[in-house]
PDB file of C-alpha atoms in Angstrom:
ATOM      1  CA  MET A   1      11.727  12.186 -41.380  1.00  0.00           C
ATOM      2  CA  ALA A   2       9.569  13.860 -38.408  1.00  0.00           C
ATOM      3  CA  ASP A   3       7.328  11.370 -36.220  1.00  0.00           C
ATOM      4  CA  ARG A   4       3.786  12.009 -36.696  1.00  0.00           C
ATOM      5  CA  LEU A   5       2.000  13.252 -33.536  1.00  0.00           C
ATOM      6  CA  LEU A   6      -1.082  11.634 -32.484  1.00  0.00           C
ATOM      7  CA  THR A   7      -4.164  12.564 -30.514  1.00  0.00           C
ATOM      8  CA  VAL A   8      -4.928  10.887 -27.349  1.00  0.00           C
ATOM      9  CA  ALA A   9      -7.792   9.262 -29.231  1.00  0.00           C
ATOM     10  CA  GLU A  10      -5.551   8.090 -31.979  1.00  0.00           C
ATOM     11  CA  ALA A  11      -3.086   6.764 -29.591  1.00  0.00           C
ATOM     12  CA  ALA A  12      -5.675   4.582 -27.704  1.00  0.00           C
ATOM     13  CA  GLU A  13      -7.000   3.365 -31.071  1.00  0.00           C
ATOM     14  CA  GLN A  14      -3.411   2.077 -31.700  1.00  0.00           C
ATOM     15  CA  LEU A  15      -3.096   0.557 -28.401  1.00  0.00           C
ATOM     16  CA  GLY A  16      -6.706  -0.950 -28.309  1.00  0.00           C
ATOM     17  CA  THR A  17      -7.271   0.928 -25.242  1.00  0.00           C
ATOM     18  CA  GLY A  18      -9.401   3.992 -23.958  1.00  0.00           C
ATOM     19  CA  GLU A  19      -8.294   7.310 -23.840  1.00  0.00           C
ATOM     20  CA  ARG A  20      -8.643   7.683 -20.037  1.00  0.00           C
ATOM     21  CA  PHE A  21      -5.659   4.727 -20.038  1.00  0.00           C
ATOM     22  CA  ILE A  22      -3.306   7.071 -22.209  1.00  0.00           C
ATOM     23  CA  ARG A  23      -4.115  10.123 -20.342  1.00  0.00           C
ATOM     24  CA  ARG A  24      -3.188   8.218 -17.207  1.00  0.00           C
ATOM     25  CA  LEU A  25       0.244   7.228 -18.890  1.00  0.00           C
ATOM     26  CA  ILE A  26       0.715  11.218 -19.569  1.00  0.00           C
ATOM     27  CA  ALA A  27      -0.226  12.060 -16.176  1.00  0.00           C
ATOM     28  CA  GLU A  28       2.303   9.211 -15.013  1.00  0.00           C
ATOM     29  CA  ARG A  29       4.867  10.431 -17.564  1.00  0.00           C
ATOM     30  CA  ARG A  30       5.220   6.872 -18.360  1.00  0.00           C
ATOM     31  CA  ILE A  31       4.831   7.540 -21.949  1.00  0.00           C
ATOM     32  CA  ARG A  32       6.639  10.776 -24.132  1.00  0.00           C
ATOM     33  CA  TYR A  33       4.397  13.246 -25.155  1.00  0.00           C
ATOM     34  CA  VAL A  34       4.497  16.660 -26.590  1.00  0.00           C
ATOM     35  CA  LYS A  35       2.541  19.800 -25.140  1.00  0.00           C
ATOM     36  CA  LEU A  36       1.338  22.035 -27.556  1.00  0.00           C
ATOM     37  CA  GLY A  37      -0.248  25.098 -25.295  1.00  0.00           C
ATOM     38  CA  ARG A  38      -3.138  22.978 -23.709  1.00  0.00           C
ATOM     39  CA  PRO A  39      -3.310  20.100 -26.560  1.00  0.00           C
ATOM     40  CA  VAL A  40      -1.160  16.966 -26.104  1.00  0.00           C
ATOM     41  CA  ARG A  41       0.285  15.026 -28.843  1.00  0.00           C
ATOM     42  CA  ILE A  42       1.933  11.593 -28.987  1.00  0.00           C
ATOM     43  CA  PRO A  43       4.844  10.822 -31.365  1.00  0.00           C
ATOM     44  CA  GLU A  44       4.135   7.619 -32.924  1.00  0.00           C
ATOM     45  CA  SER A  45       7.729   6.479 -31.657  1.00  0.00           C
ATOM     46  CA  ALA A  46       6.536   6.880 -28.358  1.00  0.00           C
ATOM     47  CA  VAL A  47       3.825   4.485 -28.838  1.00  0.00           C
ATOM     48  CA  VAL A  48       6.060   1.888 -30.272  1.00  0.00           C
ATOM     49  CA  GLU A  49       8.502   2.212 -27.935  1.00  0.00           C
ATOM     50  CA  TYR A  50       5.953   1.747 -24.862  1.00  0.00           C
ATOM     51  CA  VAL A  51       5.004  -1.479 -26.677  1.00  0.00           C
ATOM     52  CA  GLU A  52       8.314  -2.703 -27.086  1.00  0.00           C
ATOM     53  CA  ALA A  53       9.338  -2.179 -23.503  1.00  0.00           C
ATOM     54  CA  ARG A  54       6.320  -4.007 -22.212  1.00  0.00           C
ATOM     55  CA  THR A  55       6.541  -6.897 -24.738  1.00  0.00           C
ATOM     56  CA  VAL A  56       6.960 -10.187 -22.574  1.00  0.00           C
ATOM     57  CA  GLU A  57       8.806 -13.069 -25.020  1.00  0.00           C
ATOM     58  CA  PRO A  58       7.323 -16.532 -24.539  1.00  0.00           C
ATOM     59  CA  VAL A  59       9.248 -19.014 -22.108  1.00  0.00           C
ATOM     60  CA  GLY A  60      10.676 -21.848 -24.137  1.00  0.00           C
ATOM     61  CA  ARG A  61       9.106 -25.509 -23.586  1.00  0.00           C
ATOM     62  CA  ILE A  62       9.529 -27.053 -20.343  1.00  0.00           C
ATOM     63  CA  ARG A  63      10.695 -30.439 -20.558  1.00  0.00           C
ATOM     64  CA  ALA A  64       9.151 -33.064 -18.217  1.00  0.00           C
ATOM     65  CA  ARG A  65      11.672 -33.932 -15.588  1.00  0.00           C
ATOM     66  CA  TYR A  66      10.852 -37.994 -15.538  1.00  0.00           C
ATOM     67  CA  GLY A  67       9.323 -38.398 -19.224  1.00  0.00           C
ATOM     68  CA  LYS A  68       6.155 -39.824 -20.162  1.00  0.00           C
ATOM     69  CA  ALA A  69       3.674 -41.501 -17.623  1.00  0.00           C
ATOM     70  CA  ALA A  70       2.942 -45.248 -18.584  1.00  0.00           C
TER      71      ALA A  70
END
């Protein structure tokens, strides 16, 4: 099944950012996009990949070296 192609506005809404940020990602080629003449569309999977690639997992709990204070 083919990906749904999002407009810049729709991609910005999914990421919770402004359109300017999405256009910068496109200009810097940091996200996949499809050029349909002048309009630009972003595959939904590209947005998901972008988020997954930049997701930082939390660090486990750091134990105190000397135990509890009195």
